[in-house]
Coordinates of C-alpha atoms (C1' of nucleotides) in Angstrom, one line a residue:
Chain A
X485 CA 84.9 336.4 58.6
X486 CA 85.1 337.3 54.8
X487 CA 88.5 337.7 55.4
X488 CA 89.6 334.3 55.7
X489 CA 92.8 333.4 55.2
X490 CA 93.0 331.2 52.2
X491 CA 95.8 332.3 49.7
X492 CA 98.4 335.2 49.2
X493 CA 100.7 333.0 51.0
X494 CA 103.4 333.3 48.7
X495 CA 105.8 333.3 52.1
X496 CA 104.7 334.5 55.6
X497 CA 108.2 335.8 57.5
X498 CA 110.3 336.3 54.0
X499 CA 111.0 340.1 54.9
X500 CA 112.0 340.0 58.2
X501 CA 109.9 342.1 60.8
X502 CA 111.8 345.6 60.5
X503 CA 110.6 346.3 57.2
X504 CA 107.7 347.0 58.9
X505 CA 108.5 350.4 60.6
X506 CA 107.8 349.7 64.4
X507 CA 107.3 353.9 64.8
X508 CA 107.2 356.1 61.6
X509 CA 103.4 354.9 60.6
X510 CA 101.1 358.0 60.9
X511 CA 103.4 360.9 60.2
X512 CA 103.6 361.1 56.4
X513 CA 100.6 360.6 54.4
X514 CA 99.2 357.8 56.2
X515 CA 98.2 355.7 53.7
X516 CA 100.5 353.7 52.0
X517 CA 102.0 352.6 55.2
X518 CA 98.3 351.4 56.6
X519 CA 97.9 349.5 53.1
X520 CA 101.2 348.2 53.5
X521 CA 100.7 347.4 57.2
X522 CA 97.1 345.8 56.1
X523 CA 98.7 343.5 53.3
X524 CA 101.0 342.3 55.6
X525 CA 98.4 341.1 58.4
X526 CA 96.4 339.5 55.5
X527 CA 99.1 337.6 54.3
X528 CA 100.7 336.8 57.8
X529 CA 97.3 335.6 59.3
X530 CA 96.6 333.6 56.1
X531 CA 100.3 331.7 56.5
X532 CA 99.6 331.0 59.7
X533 CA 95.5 329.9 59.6
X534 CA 97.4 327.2 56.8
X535 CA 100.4 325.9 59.2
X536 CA 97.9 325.8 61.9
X537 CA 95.9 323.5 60.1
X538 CA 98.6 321.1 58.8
X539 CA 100.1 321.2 62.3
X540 CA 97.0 320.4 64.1
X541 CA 96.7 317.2 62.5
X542 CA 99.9 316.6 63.6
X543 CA 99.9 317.5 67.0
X544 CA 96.8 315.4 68.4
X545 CA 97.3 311.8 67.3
X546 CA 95.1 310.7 70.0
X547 CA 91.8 312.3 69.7
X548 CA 90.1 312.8 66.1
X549 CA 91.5 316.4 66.1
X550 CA 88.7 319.0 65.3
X551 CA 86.4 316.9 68.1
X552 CA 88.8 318.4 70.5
X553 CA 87.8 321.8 69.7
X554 CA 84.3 320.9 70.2
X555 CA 85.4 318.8 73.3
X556 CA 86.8 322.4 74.9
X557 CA 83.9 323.9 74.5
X558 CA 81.7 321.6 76.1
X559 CA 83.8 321.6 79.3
X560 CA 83.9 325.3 79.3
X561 CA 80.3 325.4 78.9
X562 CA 78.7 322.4 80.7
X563 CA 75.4 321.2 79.6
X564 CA 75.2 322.8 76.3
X565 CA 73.7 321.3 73.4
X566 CA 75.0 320.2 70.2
X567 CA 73.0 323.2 68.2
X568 CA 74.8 325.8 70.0
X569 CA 78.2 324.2 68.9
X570 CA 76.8 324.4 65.3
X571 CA 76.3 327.7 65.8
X572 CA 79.4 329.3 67.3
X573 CA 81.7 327.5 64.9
X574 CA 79.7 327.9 62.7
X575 CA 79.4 324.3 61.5
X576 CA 76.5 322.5 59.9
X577 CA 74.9 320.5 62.5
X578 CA 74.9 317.2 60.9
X579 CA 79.4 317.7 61.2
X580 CA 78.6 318.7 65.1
X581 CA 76.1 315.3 65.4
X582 CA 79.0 313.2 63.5
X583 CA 81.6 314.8 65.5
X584 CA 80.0 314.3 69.2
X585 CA 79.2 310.7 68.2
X586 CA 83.2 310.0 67.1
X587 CA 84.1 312.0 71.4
X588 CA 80.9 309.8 72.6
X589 CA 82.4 306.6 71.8
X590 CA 85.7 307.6 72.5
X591 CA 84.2 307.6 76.2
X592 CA 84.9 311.6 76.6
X593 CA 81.8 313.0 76.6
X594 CA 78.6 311.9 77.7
X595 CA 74.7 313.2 75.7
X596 CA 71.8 313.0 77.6
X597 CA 68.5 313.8 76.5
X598 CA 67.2 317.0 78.5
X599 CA 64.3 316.5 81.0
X600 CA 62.6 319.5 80.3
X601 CA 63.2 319.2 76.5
X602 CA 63.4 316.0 74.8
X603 CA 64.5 317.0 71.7
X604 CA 67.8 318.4 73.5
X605 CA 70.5 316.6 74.2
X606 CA 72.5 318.1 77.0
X607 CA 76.3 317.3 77.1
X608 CA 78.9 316.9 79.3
X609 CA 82.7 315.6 79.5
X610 CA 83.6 312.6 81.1
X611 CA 86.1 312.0 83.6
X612 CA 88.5 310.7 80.6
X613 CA 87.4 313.7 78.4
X614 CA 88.6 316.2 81.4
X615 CA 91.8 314.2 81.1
X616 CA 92.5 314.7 77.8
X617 CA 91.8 318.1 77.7
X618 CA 94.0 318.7 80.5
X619 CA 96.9 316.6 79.2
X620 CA 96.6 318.4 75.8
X621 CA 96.1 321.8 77.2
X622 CA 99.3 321.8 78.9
X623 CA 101.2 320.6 76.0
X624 CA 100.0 323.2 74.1
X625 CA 100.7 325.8 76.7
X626 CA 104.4 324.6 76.8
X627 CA 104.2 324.7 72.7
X628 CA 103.4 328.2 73.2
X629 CA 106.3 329.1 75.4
X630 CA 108.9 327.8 73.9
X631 CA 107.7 329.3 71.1
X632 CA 107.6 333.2 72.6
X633 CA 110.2 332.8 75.0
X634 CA 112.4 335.5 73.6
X635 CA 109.1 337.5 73.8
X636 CA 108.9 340.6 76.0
X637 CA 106.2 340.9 78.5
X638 CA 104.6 343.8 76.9
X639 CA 105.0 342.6 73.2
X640 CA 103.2 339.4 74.6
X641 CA 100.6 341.7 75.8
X642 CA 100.2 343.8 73.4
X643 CA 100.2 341.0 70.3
X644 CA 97.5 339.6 73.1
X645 CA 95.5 342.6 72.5
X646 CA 95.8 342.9 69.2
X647 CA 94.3 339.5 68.2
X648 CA 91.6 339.4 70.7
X649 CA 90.4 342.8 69.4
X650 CA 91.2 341.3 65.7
X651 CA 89.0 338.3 66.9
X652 CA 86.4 340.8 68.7
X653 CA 84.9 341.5 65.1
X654 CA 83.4 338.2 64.9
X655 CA 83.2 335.3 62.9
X656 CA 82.1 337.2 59.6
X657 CA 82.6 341.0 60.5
X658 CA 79.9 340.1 62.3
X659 CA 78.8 341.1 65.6
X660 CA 80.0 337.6 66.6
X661 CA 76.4 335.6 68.0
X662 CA 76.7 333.2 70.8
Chain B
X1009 CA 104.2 324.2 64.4
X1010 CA 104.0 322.3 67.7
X1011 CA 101.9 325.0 69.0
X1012 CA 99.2 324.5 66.9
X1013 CA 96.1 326.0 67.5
X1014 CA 93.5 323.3 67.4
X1015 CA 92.3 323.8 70.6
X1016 CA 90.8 325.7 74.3
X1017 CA 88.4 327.5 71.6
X1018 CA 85.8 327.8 74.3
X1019 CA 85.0 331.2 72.8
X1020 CA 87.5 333.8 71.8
X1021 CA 86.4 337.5 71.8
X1022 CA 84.4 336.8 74.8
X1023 CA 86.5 339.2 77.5
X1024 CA 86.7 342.3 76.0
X1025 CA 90.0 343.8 74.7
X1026 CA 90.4 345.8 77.6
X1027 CA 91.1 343.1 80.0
X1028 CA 94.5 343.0 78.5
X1029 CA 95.9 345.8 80.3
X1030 CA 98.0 347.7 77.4
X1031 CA 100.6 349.5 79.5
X1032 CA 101.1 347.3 82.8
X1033 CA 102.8 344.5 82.1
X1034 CA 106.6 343.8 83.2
X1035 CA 106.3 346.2 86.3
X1036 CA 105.0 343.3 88.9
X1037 CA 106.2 340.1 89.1
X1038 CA 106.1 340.2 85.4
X1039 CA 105.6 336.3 85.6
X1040 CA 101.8 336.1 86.3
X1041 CA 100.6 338.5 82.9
X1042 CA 103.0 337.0 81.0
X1043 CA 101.2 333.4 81.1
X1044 CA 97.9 334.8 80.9
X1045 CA 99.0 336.6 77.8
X1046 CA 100.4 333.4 76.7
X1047 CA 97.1 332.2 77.4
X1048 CA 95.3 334.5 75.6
X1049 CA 97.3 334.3 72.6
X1050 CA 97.0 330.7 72.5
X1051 CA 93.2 330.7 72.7
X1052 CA 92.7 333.9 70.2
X1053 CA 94.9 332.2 67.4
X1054 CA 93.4 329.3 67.6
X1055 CA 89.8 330.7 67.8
X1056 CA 91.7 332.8 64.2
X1057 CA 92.5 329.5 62.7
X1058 CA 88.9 327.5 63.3
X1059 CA 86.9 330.3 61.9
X1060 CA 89.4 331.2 59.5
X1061 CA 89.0 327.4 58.1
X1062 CA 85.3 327.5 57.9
X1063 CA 84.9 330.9 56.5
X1064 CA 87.4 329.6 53.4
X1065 CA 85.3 327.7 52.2
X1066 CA 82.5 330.2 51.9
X1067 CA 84.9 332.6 50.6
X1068 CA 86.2 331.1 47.2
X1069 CA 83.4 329.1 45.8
X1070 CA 85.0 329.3 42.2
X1071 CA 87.8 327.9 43.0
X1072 CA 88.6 324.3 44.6
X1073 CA 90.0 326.1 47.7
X1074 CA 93.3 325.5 49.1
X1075 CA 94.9 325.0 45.3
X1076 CA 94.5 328.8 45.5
X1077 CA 97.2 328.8 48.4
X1078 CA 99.2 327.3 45.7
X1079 CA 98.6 329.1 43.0
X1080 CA 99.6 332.6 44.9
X1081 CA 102.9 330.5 45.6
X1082 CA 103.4 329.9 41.6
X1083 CA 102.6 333.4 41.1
X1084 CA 105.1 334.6 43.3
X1085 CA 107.2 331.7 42.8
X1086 CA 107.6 331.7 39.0
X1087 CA 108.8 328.5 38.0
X1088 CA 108.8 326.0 40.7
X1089 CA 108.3 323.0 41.1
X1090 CA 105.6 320.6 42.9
X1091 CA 108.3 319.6 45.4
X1092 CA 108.9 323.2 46.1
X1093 CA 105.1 323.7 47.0
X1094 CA 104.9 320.6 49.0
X1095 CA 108.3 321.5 51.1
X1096 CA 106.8 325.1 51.7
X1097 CA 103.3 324.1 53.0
X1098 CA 104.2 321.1 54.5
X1099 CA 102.0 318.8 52.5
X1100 CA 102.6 315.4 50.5
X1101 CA 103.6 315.4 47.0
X1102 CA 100.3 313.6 46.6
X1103 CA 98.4 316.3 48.0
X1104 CA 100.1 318.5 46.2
X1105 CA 100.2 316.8 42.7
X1106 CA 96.5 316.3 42.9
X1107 CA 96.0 320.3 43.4
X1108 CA 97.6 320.7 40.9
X1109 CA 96.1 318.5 38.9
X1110 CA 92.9 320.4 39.6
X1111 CA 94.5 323.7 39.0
X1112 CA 95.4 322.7 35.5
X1113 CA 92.3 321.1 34.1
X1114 CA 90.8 324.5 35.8
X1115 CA 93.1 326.2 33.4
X1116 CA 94.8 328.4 36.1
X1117 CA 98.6 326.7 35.5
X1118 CA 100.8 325.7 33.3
X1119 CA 102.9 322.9 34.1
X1120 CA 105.8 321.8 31.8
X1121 CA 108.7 319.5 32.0
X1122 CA 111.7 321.3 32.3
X1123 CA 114.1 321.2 29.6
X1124 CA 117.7 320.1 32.0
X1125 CA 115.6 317.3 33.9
X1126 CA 113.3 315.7 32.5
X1127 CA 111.4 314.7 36.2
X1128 CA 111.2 318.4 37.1
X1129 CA 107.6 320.4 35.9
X1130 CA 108.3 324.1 35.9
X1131 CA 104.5 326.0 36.9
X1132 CA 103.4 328.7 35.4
X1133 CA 100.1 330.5 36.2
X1134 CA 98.1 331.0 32.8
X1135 CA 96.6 334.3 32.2
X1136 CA 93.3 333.1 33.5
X1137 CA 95.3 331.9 36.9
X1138 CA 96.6 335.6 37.3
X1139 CA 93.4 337.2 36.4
X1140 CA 91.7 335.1 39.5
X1141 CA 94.4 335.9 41.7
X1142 CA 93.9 339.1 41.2
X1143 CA 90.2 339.5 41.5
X1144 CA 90.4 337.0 44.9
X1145 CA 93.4 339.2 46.4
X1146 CA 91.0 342.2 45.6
X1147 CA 88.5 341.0 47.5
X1148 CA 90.4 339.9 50.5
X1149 CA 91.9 342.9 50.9
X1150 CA 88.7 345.0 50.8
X1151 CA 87.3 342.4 53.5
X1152 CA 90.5 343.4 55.6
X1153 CA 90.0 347.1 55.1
X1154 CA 86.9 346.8 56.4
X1155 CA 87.3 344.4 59.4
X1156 CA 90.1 346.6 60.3
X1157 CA 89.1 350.4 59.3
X1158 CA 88.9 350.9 63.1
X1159 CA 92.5 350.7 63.9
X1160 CA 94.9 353.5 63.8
X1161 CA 98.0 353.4 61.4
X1162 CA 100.2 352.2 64.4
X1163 CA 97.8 350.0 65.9
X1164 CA 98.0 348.0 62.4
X1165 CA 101.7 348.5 62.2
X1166 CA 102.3 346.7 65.2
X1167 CA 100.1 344.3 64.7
X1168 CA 101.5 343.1 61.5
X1169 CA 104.8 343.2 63.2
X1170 CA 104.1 340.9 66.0
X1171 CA 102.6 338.8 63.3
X1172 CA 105.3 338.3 61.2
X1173 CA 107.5 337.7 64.4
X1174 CA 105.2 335.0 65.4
X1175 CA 105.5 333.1 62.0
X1176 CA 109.4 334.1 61.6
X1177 CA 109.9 331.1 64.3
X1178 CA 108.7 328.7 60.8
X1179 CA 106.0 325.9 61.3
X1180 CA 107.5 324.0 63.8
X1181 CA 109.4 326.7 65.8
X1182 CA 112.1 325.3 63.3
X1183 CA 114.3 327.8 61.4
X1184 CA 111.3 328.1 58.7
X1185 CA 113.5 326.0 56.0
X1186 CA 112.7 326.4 52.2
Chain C
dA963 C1' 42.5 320.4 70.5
dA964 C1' 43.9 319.4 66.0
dA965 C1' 46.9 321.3 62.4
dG966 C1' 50.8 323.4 61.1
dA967 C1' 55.2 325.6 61.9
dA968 C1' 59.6 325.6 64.1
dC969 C1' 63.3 323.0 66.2
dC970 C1' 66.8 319.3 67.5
dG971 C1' 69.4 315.9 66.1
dT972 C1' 70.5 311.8 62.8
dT973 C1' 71.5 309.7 58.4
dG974 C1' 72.4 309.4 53.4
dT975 C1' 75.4 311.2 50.1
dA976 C1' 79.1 313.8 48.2
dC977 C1' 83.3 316.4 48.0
dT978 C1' 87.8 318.6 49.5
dA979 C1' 92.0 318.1 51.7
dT980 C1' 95.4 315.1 53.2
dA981 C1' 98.4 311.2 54.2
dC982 C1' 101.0 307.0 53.3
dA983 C1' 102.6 303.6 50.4
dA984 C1' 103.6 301.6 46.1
dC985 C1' 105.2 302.6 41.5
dT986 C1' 107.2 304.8 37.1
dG987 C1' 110.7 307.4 35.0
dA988 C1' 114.7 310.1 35.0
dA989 C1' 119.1 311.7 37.1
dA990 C1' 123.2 311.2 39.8
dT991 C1' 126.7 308.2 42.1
dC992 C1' 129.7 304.6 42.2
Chain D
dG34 C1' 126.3 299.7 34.1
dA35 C1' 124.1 298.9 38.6
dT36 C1' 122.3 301.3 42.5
dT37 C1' 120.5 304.9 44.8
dT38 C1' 118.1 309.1 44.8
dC39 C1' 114.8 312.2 43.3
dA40 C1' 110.1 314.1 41.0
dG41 C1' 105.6 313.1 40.3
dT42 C1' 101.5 310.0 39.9
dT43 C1' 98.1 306.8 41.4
dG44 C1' 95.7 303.7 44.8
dT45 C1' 93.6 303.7 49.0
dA46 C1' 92.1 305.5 53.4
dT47 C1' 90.5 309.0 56.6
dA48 C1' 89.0 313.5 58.6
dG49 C1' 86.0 317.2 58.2
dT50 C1' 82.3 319.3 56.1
dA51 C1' 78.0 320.5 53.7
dC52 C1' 73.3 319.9 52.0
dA53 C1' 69.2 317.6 51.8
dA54 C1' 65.8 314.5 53.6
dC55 C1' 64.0 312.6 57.8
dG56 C1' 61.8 311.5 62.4
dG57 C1' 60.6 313.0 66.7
dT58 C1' 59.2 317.2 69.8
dT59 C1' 57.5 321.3 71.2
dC60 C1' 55.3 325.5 70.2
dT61 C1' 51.6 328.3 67.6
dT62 C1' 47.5 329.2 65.7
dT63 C1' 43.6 328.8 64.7

DNA sequence: AAAGAACCGTTGTACTATACAACTGAAATC
DNA sequence: GATTTCAGTTGTATAGTACAACGGTTCTTT
């Protein structure tokens, strides 16, 4: 996305969330509201891509951190190879190689070269990687609720919606590859 | 933030926006959407917060990156200090005095001891800091426009909403100090 | 089928962003 | 005035990345 986040972020939630009309958005001229309304997502979505980060390294002391994005991915797609990691994150395949060899010797993944293709190297989590990723998923989920727990059902829903339409653009504007 | 997204990025926009129903949410059991929205929110901001990272560094080659976070913060912060920018972001004075460091030999800040304490260094962005600022913000918010010319006035007002809601909780679901 | 192009993954090197700890100087407290 | 506290810097270490150069493999093309 050439949108990313990185800067105006003065200070996310200084103006509490009524200044931003919940109703009165299309009826006068329509524009300086969606400006207004734009700014505010940019800056929001920037203060938040900069916590998340700090957070993150603060939240998994146990596994290197990033390889646990990568180590998600491999569950939910079993048997996919390091080049198609690269490519959805985006990531230059010598930080996928480095990264698979930190989860490899951590014991929660496991590379094998393909039969068909030896070139390929398919991969797979281990028993311990499974572990982990269920441990820390669950944490995370709990993070989340205690987090929106004063959260309506349909503003969870809807913010739901929002962001996976938001994300729906892709990584660049892009039709998102993968 | 405890909830940090770093994480279950198996592949964000992959189910289409619709499968978030946008209406029916607290009339069943109300108990069942609400965790998959949960979930859903949880996978889409961290999916945000990965990309978000890598495209950064594509977006601002000119300057070192993250010191632009902290420049936005002096410009809307005029006058504060390095412990200021650390206890806002969450970083280490280290971190922080080194960016800054950067910053000024980039000639984007001013940083001078302040006349009452003589341990204190009041920032200032130079006029070659503001003029970047306001070239970058340009730019992102042009990248916004576009990634998000789709949406209707109240679509975007609502989004922004629930994002500044989200963030209100501060970094760690704390009261957001600073 | 031999040559060349395209591909997958690794390794060397370099840089940004960070943290923690130790240290210097300058208030503030006692 | 001695101690503690605070602001910033510097030393050292680590994660995460990128880019470029390779070393095998497989696919294309003559």
């Amino acid at each position: 996305m050439s949108d990313a986040p990185t800067d105006a972020p003065t200070d996310p939630p200084r103006e509490a969330p009524d200044d931003v009309s919940p109703h009165v958005p299309t009826d006068a001229p329509a524009d300086p509201p969606r400006e207004a309304s734009l700014d505010v997502i940019q800056r929001e979505l920037t203060a938040f891509a900069r916590r998340a980060r700090a957070a993150a390294a603060r939240v998994h002391p146990e596994i290197p951190l990033v390889s646990y994005t990568l180590l998600s991915h491999i569950e939910d797609r079993r048997g996919c190879r390091a080049t198609d990691l690269a490519a959805h994150y985006l990531l230059d395949k010598s930080t996928v190689s480095r990264q698979l060899a930190g989860l490899e010797k951590l014991g929660l993944v496991e590379r094998r070269p393909a039969p068909e293709d030896h070139r390929v190297q398919v991969l797979h989590p281990t028993e311990a990687g499974l572990a982990v990723l269920a441990t820390a998923q669950a944490n995370r989920r709990a993070a989340y609720q205690e987090r929106l727990k004063d959260w309506s059902g349909e503003d969870l829903d809807r913010f739901a919606g929002y962001l996976l339409r938001y994300n729906a653009a892709g990584p660049d504007g892009l039709p998102d590859p993968d």
